[in-house]
Amino acid sequence: MADAGPARVPTLEAIDEKFGPPEPTDQPSGYFRRMVDADWLRRNGVYATLALLIGVNVVITDNFVSSNTLRLQLVQVAPVLIVALGMALVIGTEGIDLSVGATIALAAAIIPLYIGYGAPGAIGLALFAGVVTGSVAGLLVAGIGVQPIVATLGIMVAGRGVANLLGGEIKSIRDPAIVSLGTDSVAGVPYVVVIAGAVSLVVWGVVRHSTYGRQLVAIGGNKRAAELAGLPVKRVLATTYVVSGVLAALAGVLLAARSRASDPTKIGLLMELAAITAVVVGGTPLSGGQVRIVGTIAGALLIQLIGATLIAHDIPDSTAQMVQAVIVVAAVYVQLGVRRANR
Amino acid sequence: MSNSDTIVRTAHTATAVLETVGVDKSFGGVDAVRDVDFSLAAGEIRALVGENGAGKSTLVKVLTGVYPPDAGEIYFEGEPVTFSRPLDAQHVGISTVYQEVNLVPLLSVARNIFLGREPRGRLGLVDVDEMNDRARAITSRFAIDLDVTEELGRLGLGAQQMVALARAVSVESRVVIMDEPTSSLEAREVATLFEVARNLRDEGVGLVFVSHRLDELWQLCDSVTILRDGRNVHSGAMADLDRLTLVSMMLGRDVDEVVEHGATEFGDSHLQGRDPVLSVSDVEVRNRLHGVTFDVRPGEVVGLAGLLGSGRSETVKAVYGALHSQSGSVEVAGRRIKPNSVRGALRASVAMLSEDRKAEGIISDLSVRDNIALAVLSRCSRAGFVSESAIDRLVETFVRRLQIKVSSPRQKVRELSGGNQQKVLLARWLCTEPTVLLLDEPTRGIDVGAKSEVQALIDELAEQGLGVVLISSEMEELVEGADRIVVLRDGHVEGELDGATLSSSELLAALAGDIATADALAQEHADG
Amino acid sequence: MTAVELSEPTHPAVSRPTTGARAARVLQRQGALVILVIVVVSAKFGFDRFATTRNVTSIAEQASFLGFVALGMTFVILSGGIDLSVGSVFALGGVLAAWGSQHGTWLAVLLPIVVCSAIGLAQGLIIARGGLPPFIVTLAGLLFARGTVLAITDEGSTTYKVPTGSAFRDFAQGELLGVGYAVWIVVALFAVGGVVLHRTSYGSTVLAIGGQEDAAALMGLPVVRTKVVTYAMSGLLAGVGGMMIASYTSSGVTILGVGTELEVIAAVVLGGTLLTGGSGTVLGTVVGVLLLQVIKNVINQVGSLDSSWQAVVSGSILLAVVTVQRYLARIERQ
């Protein structure tokens, strides 16, 4: 197939449809075998890299192989993972949610403020804040048709402002229930990790087996076609943003519980970027239509581990960010290269 | 190639302005054009015809530098040339007017005409006034009333196409290739277009005219090249062929066979029930449809005919609830369905196959299975969870019934050929067990084999009592497949024609806006 | 070519829009201007200190820094892309300028220009040649640039100061007719930008790419080259903006620019430029930038309000404006 650079030949879409790949036979032809390999790379690249990185760490990092390290890494990755799971759903609909950081800040600000209602009450309210931001996003994107990036951008800016107003200065959290949530464990596994694990399982199940999940993926793949097939597009989109909001709020609660403080200006900052990175690296395409939950988990772990590796070896933050940048580009390049071969 | 063809070809080669020798082009292992010799002389209008899938579009794209050929040579004014991109072809003087208006809708008409070659004024800056004046001068020749500073996207499709032609003309090309240029034009605009084309020819420009509108070819073209299955099967003077011979060469069938059996897989008229299964009354869509009214009886295939922009797709979409209508009603088996609601239409057992399978049909990342089951997901679900076995059963049934060629239902739908993808879409709608089926260009862009299968399937469905509305830009399909044809023009129903006795010249007359002539011809036909 | 004679012209090619649709269109394009006027007028009557020369020039000066970045972003968005790296590049420009000023004013000017254009150029190449989506590439650019900032400032701990008496300070701190140079420079750049957009083939190409990239490629327009230039300019202008603010504050603040890219996108969108590209004006961006700045200023005037209200109001106005824009677009289409 002629393959000049993207600007020389009009996009591949311009090719007559009937000249797609030939009728498939039982034996994968050379064409198909090539596709299988590239697809394999996209699907499994993140796992391979993760495994590689673990291996590297085992060799070069002291005390890497210990339950302490494992626990620490998992605890640190838990909030990001939870947000990333929600983000994966949103990206699956070909959308984006830039407001998650603000929602985290809101939730974290609410906890100390409303602790008077008791721990469950405060947590409930914090989660409700996530419902609110998610609903606003859902209304704007699904109901009115505002682009997700702009809608969630506005919510992010306004939301963080509200969070700052609610919790002006750094407040410390002393409620024993909440503190316990952040620091204690059950059967040796920290609560936050258990929660993250449970959320992962639920989201995975929803995407794979629920009607909502099937509809979500179809809508992300081709919204118009889904509409014409009678799928409840607006309902699914709105729900997705609400889910993303609630999960972000949950992450905010866990972050606040763990650090025992809520600093509205700092907490959750750049969390949206971390989440998007985890999702993209994990193999979920930005163009929607596929949601890779296991990949997202691996992506979050990979990012976490990269950061941890660099810290453990005293590599400065600056380099860490640059490394992250290169990884993101590489991940998308692989994803895209594969998609082009698939067409 | 026969002797006469060789003689014709050599003569042309002598004065050929654009020529290909032995050109091959394939995509992913499928041949699009094979060993094609094509020759266009200066001062000639050559028709390029062939079925869907014959290779016309690909040949045009090779000639205009969009694709480099896998083998063979291209000659321009006797010199061999290589085009690595469209700009190269444009630089030597080859212009193209595509069927899909390939201009920028958000920019003004004048800007579109001069994009890339804006007239410069002081300081090398674009002289907007000069540009507008020149644009006005050019478009005035086309006798359309338009404001050159208006955004292109706000114009009707016909006007947009004229602008595309104006752009090609303004470049002073040596070759102008027109790909289905008349599909969105009014009768007067077609006359203008032909006039422009003849003028260009008289000035020594070579023109290629690709069209499905067979009857128009004799009006305009001097010569014709027929492609079939990627090969050049005939090149010669237009006057030497008659319609029947042309069609049989396009199809690769015997002339007698075509006379007897027809050009499509559609059978004879279907038995029909009495009470309409679909009643469309006074549907109004702002700026698009006005008072559209027609009926469909069970077992009947009603064709919707009209030029591009006449409102066929809009009608079908409005009936289905996919396009917002301001007023009017749609009844299925006597019961009114909720307007502007796709879910309502589906509940009333109406299904629609959209004309743009890529943008509105196929979900390319999903499997064949998920694509087929898309419209019935809730039916196959319990308590919010999908029942995979229910889906498997359904999918298996339809894959078999429609003979969809897949290695497994879990195969990604994008790996299928166009014809099989179209079948997947048909399966999707058949899963909903419709009583009314709205088909918008069901055989567009698919290979000849799949086309016959789809035509036969539509026949079968009608025989089972479904009410079918069929839109097709191929005359043969409407003439042979429809029991009755509703003619649309500018969003109005112009009239109805009886499908049983219809011939394509009558249909063409009707589309050109001349229902009276069409009726008269039909009368003659029925009597004689 | 002989003119074609027809007995009468065919019916008008355009379906004449209803008055409602026409009003909707105007409002959509000029919405931000309307709000700006309302806010300014209310502020004039509401606050004594708003309409003073001092305050107005202050608004203009504060807005100018963002203005540089917004100009570049306007072209990027018009071409159908997006540049998330501008905030970090802005900060980088400031730091480089501040450091450079310690070694010479020429260095303070050239270093940010060269480095930031290079970053933009690199992104442009990856996007246009590599075909990667702008969102991701510039997201990576954001991380990369921020990493660079940290690297050259000892992980953010060093803040380079511009030496007193350095000529570099004059860039933004010097005044002409009572208004800082920065304002004059940015106004001039916007004027040039407007001319470039509407009166050069580069500008037409940007609009064509944003409007219908396939058609632009088919017409033989230099798509790759134009995109690369656009992203390079975006980087350049962001760097210049940072350089200006370094001159203004006489230091290279490292935490600057976080969230700037989003603020700039908001300004461009408020100004009526379609996020999908193909349609918009440079003047609209000016209005958007001013609007955001005026809001900040007004909230400051109130005094008793927490500065966080700026964020709340800005965000809400952005949401309100895009919502209205959407509604109007829908009306227009019908």
Coordinates of C-alpha atoms in Angstrom, one line a residue, chain C residues 25-149:
Chain C
R25 CA -24.8 34.2 14.2
V26 CA -23.8 37.8 15.2
L27 CA -24.2 37.1 18.9
Q28 CA -22.2 33.9 18.7
R29 CA -19.3 35.7 17.2
Q30 CA -19.4 38.8 19.3
G31 CA -20.8 37.3 22.5
A32 CA -17.7 38.0 24.5
L33 CA -17.5 41.5 23.3
V34 CA -21.1 42.1 24.6
I35 CA -20.2 40.7 28.0
L36 CA -17.0 42.6 28.1
V37 CA -18.9 45.8 27.5
I38 CA -21.5 45.0 30.1
V39 CA -18.8 44.2 32.7
V40 CA -16.8 47.2 31.9
V41 CA -19.8 49.5 32.1
S42 CA -21.0 48.0 35.3
A43 CA -17.6 48.2 36.8
K44 CA -17.2 51.8 35.9
F45 CA -20.3 52.7 37.8
G46 CA -19.8 50.2 40.6
F47 CA -16.2 50.9 41.5
D48 CA -14.5 54.3 41.9
R49 CA -11.1 53.0 41.1
F50 CA -12.0 51.0 38.1
A51 CA -12.1 53.6 35.4
T52 CA -8.9 55.3 36.4
T53 CA -6.1 55.6 33.9
R54 CA -3.9 53.7 36.3
N55 CA -6.2 50.8 36.6
V56 CA -6.9 50.6 32.9
T57 CA -3.2 50.6 32.0
S58 CA -2.7 48.0 34.7
I59 CA -5.3 45.8 33.1
A60 CA -3.8 46.3 29.7
E61 CA -0.3 45.4 31.0
Q62 CA -1.4 42.3 32.8
A63 CA -3.4 41.2 29.9
S64 CA -0.5 41.7 27.5
F65 CA 1.5 38.8 28.8
L66 CA -1.3 36.4 28.2
G67 CA -1.9 38.1 24.9
F68 CA 1.4 36.9 23.4
V69 CA 0.5 33.3 24.2
A70 CA -3.1 33.7 23.1
L71 CA -2.0 35.0 19.7
G72 CA 0.0 31.9 19.0
M73 CA -2.8 29.6 20.4
T74 CA -5.3 31.3 18.1
F75 CA -3.4 30.2 15.0
V76 CA -3.0 26.7 16.4
I77 CA -6.6 26.3 17.2
L78 CA -7.7 27.8 13.8
S79 CA -5.6 25.1 12.2
G80 CA -7.6 22.5 14.0
G81 CA -5.0 21.7 16.6
I82 CA -4.2 22.5 20.2
D83 CA -1.1 23.4 22.1
L84 CA -1.1 22.4 25.8
S85 CA 2.6 23.1 26.2
V86 CA 2.3 26.9 26.1
G87 CA 2.1 27.4 29.8
S88 CA 5.3 25.5 30.5
V89 CA 7.0 27.1 27.5
F90 CA 5.9 30.5 28.9
A91 CA 7.5 29.7 32.2
L92 CA 10.6 28.4 30.5
G93 CA 10.9 31.6 28.5
G94 CA 10.8 33.6 31.6
V95 CA 13.4 31.6 33.4
L96 CA 15.7 31.6 30.4
A97 CA 15.3 35.4 30.0
A98 CA 16.0 36.0 33.7
W99 CA 19.1 33.8 33.6
G100 CA 20.2 35.3 30.3
S101 CA 19.9 38.8 31.6
Q102 CA 22.6 38.1 34.0
H103 CA 24.9 37.7 31.1
G104 CA 23.7 40.3 28.7
T105 CA 20.5 41.7 27.5
W106 CA 20.9 40.2 24.0
L107 CA 21.1 36.8 25.5
A108 CA 18.0 37.5 27.6
V109 CA 16.1 38.2 24.4
L110 CA 17.6 35.6 22.1
L111 CA 17.7 32.6 24.4
P112 CA 14.0 32.3 25.0
I113 CA 13.2 33.0 21.4
V114 CA 15.5 30.3 20.1
V115 CA 14.8 27.6 22.7
C116 CA 11.0 28.1 22.7
S117 CA 10.7 28.2 19.0
A118 CA 12.7 25.0 18.8
I119 CA 10.4 23.3 21.2
G120 CA 7.4 24.5 19.1
L121 CA 9.1 23.4 16.0
A122 CA 9.8 19.9 17.4
Q123 CA 6.2 19.5 18.4
G124 CA 5.1 20.7 15.0
L125 CA 7.2 18.2 13.2
I126 CA 6.0 15.3 15.3
I127 CA 2.4 16.4 14.8
A128 CA 2.5 17.2 11.1
R129 CA 5.0 14.6 9.9
G130 CA 4.4 11.9 12.5
G131 CA 0.7 12.3 12.4
L132 CA 0.3 12.1 16.2
P133 CA -2.6 13.9 17.8
P134 CA -1.8 17.4 19.0
F135 CA -3.3 16.8 22.4
I136 CA -0.9 14.1 23.3
V137 CA 2.2 15.6 21.7
T138 CA 1.7 19.0 23.3
L139 CA 0.8 17.3 26.6
A140 CA 4.2 15.7 26.4
G141 CA 5.7 19.0 25.5
L142 CA 4.1 20.5 28.6
L143 CA 5.8 17.9 30.8
F144 CA 9.1 18.2 28.9
A145 CA 9.2 22.0 29.1
R146 CA 8.3 21.9 32.8
G147 CA 11.0 19.4 33.4
T148 CA 13.5 21.6 31.7
V149 CA 12.5 24.5 33.9

